[in-house]
Amino acid sequence: MEVHNLFSHFHSHDVPEEKLIIQGGKELSGHVTISGSKNSSLALLAATLCCNGISKFQNVPVSLSDIQKMILVLQSLGGRFEYNRINGEMFVETNGVVSAEPDHVAVSEIRGGFFVLGPLLSRFGEAVVALPGGCDIGARPVDLYIRGLHALGALVEIKCGKGRRLRGGSFYLDYPSVGATNTLMMAATLAHGVTKLSNVAQEPEVNDLAQFLIKCGAEIDGAGTSNLLITGKHKIYGCDEHVIMPDRIEACTFAIAAAITRSCLSISPVVPSHLTSLLDKLKSAGCRITQTAHDTIHVSGIREENGIDPLEGGIDIQTGPYPEFPTDLQPQMLAFLTTCNGQSVVRETVFEGRMGHVRELQKMGAKIQVYGNSATIYGGSNLCGSSGVLAHDLRGGASLVLAGLAASGTTEIDGVFHIDRGYEDLQSKLQSLGANVKRSSFNYYNI
C-alpha cells in the first residue's frame, strides 16, 4: 500500500475544528503502549535523502500530523513510501528525488521540515528551503544551522543555500541545539573530508539518527557524546531495518498522568535511562516508581489507605539540554505540581515563550504566578473543569489534558490539532485506561 496515495490530500486547513472533552476525576489503571518517537521519526525520514536505495523502518508514528506533513515534504521532492498497517513497517525510497526545493507550505508548517536542508545540500550542492514552522513557543532561530553549514562550505542566504559538494570542517555550537546537530550531522555525512562538530546535542533522538546513518554506511564517531567526528562518504545506502526508539516525551506524559490522577499505570516500551530527569522529580514528589522489565515501568501516585494524599510539591525544576529536565515536559509537570501540596518553582531556559499554558491552567483554578520565564506554583489547587481552555502549542495542550483528567467536572479543550501533532491515538489510549475522553467531532485522516 503506497502512503503517498493516502496522504496526498492532507493539509492542516482541511481538518475541522474540534474540541477534546474530558470528564475528570476518574482514577486511571492498566497498561499503555508507547509509540515511536515523533522527534526521531522526523529526522530519520529526512535522513533518507542521504541514502541510495530503500530504507525500512519499524515503529513510525504514522498517524501524527507532523509525520504526515514530513511525508508530504519528501513526496514533493520525489520520495516514495509504502506502509504496512498490520505490522507497522514503513519503506522509504528516495532514488527518484530530483528536486532540491521541497514544497514551501509543507516545510513551513513543521519545525522538522527544515531537517531536509542538510541532506539536500550534500546531495545536490544546493537547496531552497522555507523557514520552519511548528509551535509558537519562542524564536527558535536558525542561525546555528546557517553558521554550521557555512563551516562546511555552503553559501547560505536567508532563503537559499547553494554551492559545490560540501567539504568537511569544524564547528562549535554555541548552544547544543537538537535541530542544528541533526542538520549538520546529515550534511557532513556526504561532505568531502572530515567534519568535527563540538558541543552537539546529546538527546537520545540525536543518537537514534546517528545509529541509522551508521547502519546506512556513514562513518560517525562519538555518537551520544558532545563531540562528533564524521568522515564523509560519496554514497551511503538505505538501511535494511531500523526500529525507531520509543517516544520518551509521550512516556513521561503518561507517567505524569498517573501522578496527577493519583493512579497506577504500567508503561512500555521505554528506555528507563531516557526518563531519569522526570522520574527523579516524580519520586521527589512522593510517587512510587518501579521497573518491572527492561522496557517497562510502573508509576503510582495512589493515595494512602487513610485517604491522605502522599504527593508533595516544594520542587524546583529548571529546563535544559539532555540530560537535564526536558523543556518538552515543563508544561505537563507544571500542571501536576498545581495538585501537590507546597510551593514549587519552574524555570524555563530553552524557549522564551513557553508559559502560554499558565493562563489556561489558571482558568481551571491553578494558583500560579509567572515572572518572565519562571513560574511559582502554589500547590494544593482543586482544579475545576472549564469549557474555555485553548491549546496554544503541542506540550501546552498536553498539560491541559492532564489538568482535565484531574479536575472535577468537564473540561473542553480547543486547538486539538496542536496535540495531534505529537501524541498518537491519545484519545483511545486514555479511554483504554479508564478516562472519559471524547471529541466533539471525530474526523482523522488515518491510514
GROMACS .gro file of C-alpha atoms in nm, residues 125-361:
model
  237
  125GLY     CA    1   2.505   2.111  -0.378
  126GLU     CA    2   2.208   2.344  -0.344
  127ALA     CA    3   1.874   2.369  -0.165
  128VAL     CA    4   1.586   2.614  -0.144
  129VAL     CA    5   1.400   2.551   0.181
  130ALA     CA    6   1.131   2.758   0.352
  131LEU     CA    7   1.187   2.871   0.707
  132PRO     CA    8   1.043   2.621   0.956
  133GLY     CA    9   0.712   2.636   1.141
  134GLY     CA   10   0.579   2.444   1.440
  135CYS     CA   11   0.464   2.565   1.780
  136ASP     CA   12   0.475   2.933   1.870
  137ILE     CA   13   0.686   2.898   2.186
  138GLY     CA   14   0.974   3.130   2.108
  139ALA     CA   15   1.213   3.248   1.839
  140ARG     CA   16   1.397   2.917   1.782
  141PRO     CA   17   1.645   3.092   1.549
  142VAL     CA   18   1.814   2.902   1.268
  143ASP     CA   19   2.140   3.094   1.287
  144LEU     CA   20   2.323   2.786   1.421
  145TYR     CA   21   2.212   2.592   1.113
  146ILE     CA   22   2.333   2.868   0.883
  147ARG     CA   23   2.670   2.923   1.050
  148GLY     CA   24   2.729   2.548   1.072
  149LEU     CA   25   2.660   2.500   0.703
  150HIS     CA   26   2.892   2.793   0.629
  151ALA     CA   27   3.164   2.598   0.812
  152LEU     CA   28   3.103   2.310   0.571
  153GLY     CA   29   3.145   2.535   0.267
  154ALA     CA   30   2.787   2.630   0.184
  155LEU     CA   31   2.691   2.977   0.069
  156VAL     CA   32   2.367   3.039   0.258
  157GLU     CA   33   2.119   3.322   0.222
  158ILE     CA   34   1.800   3.361   0.422
  159LYS     CA   35   1.604   3.154   0.171
  160CYS     CA   36   1.863   2.976  -0.039
  161GLY     CA   37   2.178   2.771   0.002
  162LYS     CA   38   2.392   2.667  -0.290
  163GLY     CA   39   2.743   2.562  -0.382
  164ARG     CA   40   2.952   2.266  -0.488
  165ARG     CA   41   2.974   1.949  -0.282
  166LEU     CA   42   3.014   2.033   0.085
  167ARG     CA   43   3.356   1.988   0.240
  168GLY     CA   44   3.446   1.883   0.591
  169GLY     CA   45   3.504   2.149   0.852
  170SER     CA   46   3.497   2.225   1.222
  171PHE     CA   47   3.211   2.392   1.401
  172TYR     CA   48   3.135   2.461   1.767
  173LEU     CA   49   2.768   2.500   1.852
  174ASP     CA   50   2.715   2.791   2.088
  175TYR     CA   51   2.412   2.603   2.218
  176PRO     CA   52   2.360   2.224   2.185
  177SER     CA   53   2.060   2.255   1.955
  178VAL     CA   54   1.898   1.926   1.851
  179GLY     CA   55   1.784   2.064   1.517
  180ALA     CA   56   2.121   2.214   1.429
  181THR     CA   57   2.304   1.898   1.539
  182ASN     CA   58   2.082   1.677   1.324
  183THR     CA   59   2.108   1.904   1.021
  184LEU     CA   60   2.487   1.935   1.037
  185MET     CA   61   2.538   1.564   1.104
  186MET     CA   62   2.333   1.473   0.797
  187ALA     CA   63   2.512   1.734   0.585
  188ALA     CA   64   2.856   1.613   0.699
  189THR     CA   65   2.768   1.251   0.620
  190LEU     CA   66   2.807   1.319   0.246
  191ALA     CA   67   3.060   1.605   0.267
  192HIS     CA   68   3.410   1.561   0.129
  193GLY     CA   69   3.662   1.507   0.409
  194VAL     CA   70   3.633   1.508   0.788
  195THR     CA   71   3.394   1.720   0.995
  196LYS     CA   72   3.431   1.789   1.365
  197LEU     CA   73   3.121   1.911   1.549
  198SER     CA   74   3.165   2.022   1.910
  199ASN     CA   75   2.912   2.089   2.187
  200VAL     CA   76   2.644   1.900   1.998
  201ALA     CA   77   2.311   1.793   2.143
  202GLN     CA   78   2.320   1.459   2.326
  203GLU     CA   79   1.947   1.384   2.324
  204PRO     CA   80   1.861   1.016   2.260
  205GLU     CA   81   1.684   1.118   1.939
  206VAL     CA   82   2.013   1.255   1.803
  207ASN     CA   83   2.182   0.924   1.880
  208ASP     CA   84   1.894   0.740   1.710
  209LEU     CA   85   1.964   0.938   1.393
  210ALA     CA   86   2.337   0.870   1.417
  211GLN     CA   87   2.280   0.496   1.456
  212PHE     CA   88   2.056   0.490   1.149
  213LEU     CA   89   2.315   0.674   0.939
  214ILE     CA   90   2.588   0.437   1.060
  215LYS     CA   91   2.374   0.139   0.953
  216CYS     CA   92   2.348   0.306   0.611
  217GLY     CA   93   2.728   0.325   0.580
  218ALA     CA   94   2.809   0.664   0.735
  219GLU     CA   95   3.125   0.697   0.943
  220ILE     CA   96   3.033   0.880   1.266
  221ASP     CA   97   3.240   0.863   1.581
  222GLY     CA   98   3.125   0.996   1.916
  223ALA     CA   99   2.751   0.935   1.878
  224GLY     CA  100   2.580   1.005   2.210
  225THR     CA  101   2.857   1.239   2.329
  226SER     CA  102   2.909   1.614   2.297
  227ASN     CA  103   3.160   1.579   2.010
  228LEU     CA  104   3.111   1.415   1.670
  229LEU     CA  105   3.380   1.324   1.418
  230ILE     CA  106   3.228   1.248   1.078
  231THR     CA  107   3.419   1.121   0.776
  232GLY     CA  108   3.215   1.200   0.468
  233LYS     CA  109   3.121   0.931   0.218
  234HIS     CA  110   3.048   0.971  -0.150
  235LYS     CA  111   2.740   0.750  -0.109
  236ILE     CA  112   2.552   0.572   0.164
  237TYR     CA  113   2.275   0.319   0.116
  238GLY     CA  114   1.932   0.250   0.260
  239CYS     CA  115   1.909   0.059   0.586
  240ASP     CA  116   1.764  -0.294   0.589
  241GLU     CA  117   1.580  -0.222   0.914
  242HIS     CA  118   1.577   0.045   1.182
  243VAL     CA  119   1.345   0.034   1.483
  244ILE     CA  120   1.262   0.387   1.593
  245MET     CA  121   1.311   0.449   1.963
  246PRO     CA  122   1.008   0.486   2.193
  247ASP     CA  123   0.881   0.840   2.238
  248ARG     CA  124   1.022   0.943   2.575
  249ILE     CA  125   0.806   1.256   2.593
  250GLU     CA  126   0.489   1.052   2.541
  251ALA     CA  127   0.606   0.801   2.802
  252CYS     CA  128   0.674   1.077   3.053
  253THR     CA  129   0.339   1.242   2.980
  254PHE     CA  130   0.162   0.918   3.074
  255ALA     CA  131   0.381   0.889   3.385
  256ILE     CA  132   0.260   1.236   3.485
  257ALA     CA  133  -0.097   1.127   3.402
  258ALA     CA  134  -0.063   0.851   3.663
  259ALA     CA  135   0.071   1.102   3.915
  260ILE     CA  136  -0.181   1.381   3.857
  261THR     CA  137  -0.480   1.143   3.877
  262ARG     CA  138  -0.335   0.957   4.179
  263SER     CA  139  -0.342   0.637   3.976
  264CYS     CA  140  -0.114   0.346   3.886
  265LEU     CA  141  -0.010   0.280   3.527
  266SER     CA  142   0.221   0.035   3.352
  267ILE     CA  143   0.412   0.196   3.065
  268SER     CA  144   0.613   0.031   2.786
  269PRO     CA  145   0.815   0.017   2.574
  270VAL     CA  146   1.051   0.271   2.730
  271VAL     CA  147   1.422   0.316   2.776
  272PRO     CA  148   1.426   0.390   3.153
  273SER     CA  149   1.758   0.576   3.138
  274HIS     CA  150   1.598   0.827   2.898
  275LEU     CA  151   1.336   0.917   3.159
  276THR     CA  152   1.559   0.974   3.461
  277SER     CA  153   1.520   1.351   3.496
  278LEU     CA  154   1.140   1.326   3.505
  279LEU     CA  155   1.116   1.012   3.717
  280ASP     CA  156   1.351   1.159   3.978
  281LYS     CA  157   1.119   1.460   4.015
  282LEU     CA  158   0.813   1.237   4.046
  283LYS     CA  159   0.988   1.033   4.314
  284SER     CA  160   1.072   1.356   4.499
  285ALA     CA  161   0.701   1.438   4.494
  286GLY     CA  162   0.619   1.101   4.652
  287CYS     CA  163   0.534   0.882   4.353
  288ARG     CA  164   0.634   0.517   4.364
  289ILE     CA  165   0.815   0.403   4.052
  290THR     CA  166   0.935   0.053   3.979
  291GLN     CA  167   1.097  -0.106   3.675
  292THR     CA  168   0.931  -0.441   3.612
  293ALA     CA  169   1.112  -0.534   3.290
  294HIS     CA  170   1.396  -0.391   3.086
  295ASP     CA  171   1.149  -0.176   2.891
  296THR     CA  172   0.858  -0.140   3.138
  297ILE     CA  173   0.792   0.090   3.433
  298HIS     CA  174   0.506   0.120   3.682
  299VAL     CA  175   0.420   0.466   3.810
  300SER     CA  176   0.191   0.509   4.111
  301GLY     CA  177   0.055   0.820   4.276
  302ILE     CA  178  -0.226   0.637   4.459
  303ARG     CA  179  -0.347   0.787   4.785
  304GLU     CA  180  -0.274   0.610   5.110
  305GLU     CA  181  -0.534   0.380   5.267
  306ASN     CA  182  -0.642   0.653   5.509
  307GLY     CA  183  -0.717   0.880   5.215
  308ILE     CA  184  -0.420   1.110   5.270
  309ASP     CA  185  -0.262   1.245   4.952
  310PRO     CA  186   0.102   1.133   4.962
  311LEU     CA  187   0.225   1.374   4.694
  312GLU     CA  188   0.407   1.693   4.793
  313GLY     CA  189   0.535   1.985   4.593
  314GLY     CA  190   0.816   2.211   4.703
  315ILE     CA  191   1.012   2.108   4.395
  316ASP     CA  192   1.238   2.327   4.183
  317ILE     CA  193   1.272   2.247   3.814
  318GLN     CA  194   1.491   2.411   3.552
  319THR     CA  195   1.475   2.301   3.191
  320GLY     CA  196   1.787   2.244   2.984
  321PRO     CA  197   1.953   2.026   2.721
  322TYR     CA  198   1.965   1.650   2.779
  323PRO     CA  199   2.029   1.502   3.032
  324GLU     CA  200   1.872   1.799   3.215
  325PHE     CA  201   1.495   1.832   3.257
  326PRO     CA  202   1.331   1.847   2.909
  327THR     CA  203   1.158   2.166   2.804
  328ASP     CA  204   0.900   1.943   2.633
  329LEU     CA  205   0.786   1.822   2.978
  330GLN     CA  206   0.777   2.158   3.153
  331PRO     CA  207   0.406   2.233   3.085
  332GLN     CA  208   0.293   1.884   3.190
  333MET     CA  209   0.498   1.887   3.509
  334LEU     CA  210   0.375   2.236   3.593
  335ALA     CA  211   0.015   2.111   3.570
  336PHE     CA  212   0.096   1.822   3.804
  337LEU     CA  213   0.262   2.048   4.063
  338THR     CA  214  -0.055   2.256   4.094
  339THR     CA  215  -0.218   1.948   4.252
  340CYS     CA  216   0.061   1.885   4.506
  341ASN     CA  217   0.094   2.048   4.845
  342GLY     CA  218   0.370   2.305   4.884
  343GLN     CA  219   0.524   2.574   4.669
  344SER     CA  220   0.728   2.484   4.361
  345VAL     CA  221   0.927   2.684   4.108
  346VAL     CA  222   0.967   2.602   3.738
  347ARG     CA  223   1.226   2.790   3.531
  348GLU     CA  224   1.220   2.771   3.151
  349THR     CA  225   1.565   2.830   2.996
  350VAL     CA  226   1.521   2.684   2.647
  351PHE     CA  227   1.225   2.869   2.490
  352GLU     CA  228   1.139   3.220   2.599
  353GLY     CA  229   0.772   3.190   2.502
  354ARG     CA  230   0.681   2.866   2.676
  355MET     CA  231   0.447   2.982   2.952
  356GLY     CA  232   0.130   3.030   2.745
  357HIS     CA  233  -0.034   2.730   2.912
  358VAL     CA  234  -0.027   2.901   3.252
  359ARG     CA  235  -0.320   3.133   3.184
  360GLU     CA  236  -0.523   2.836   3.061
  361LEU     CA  237  -0.445   2.638   3.377
   0.00000   0.00000   0.00000
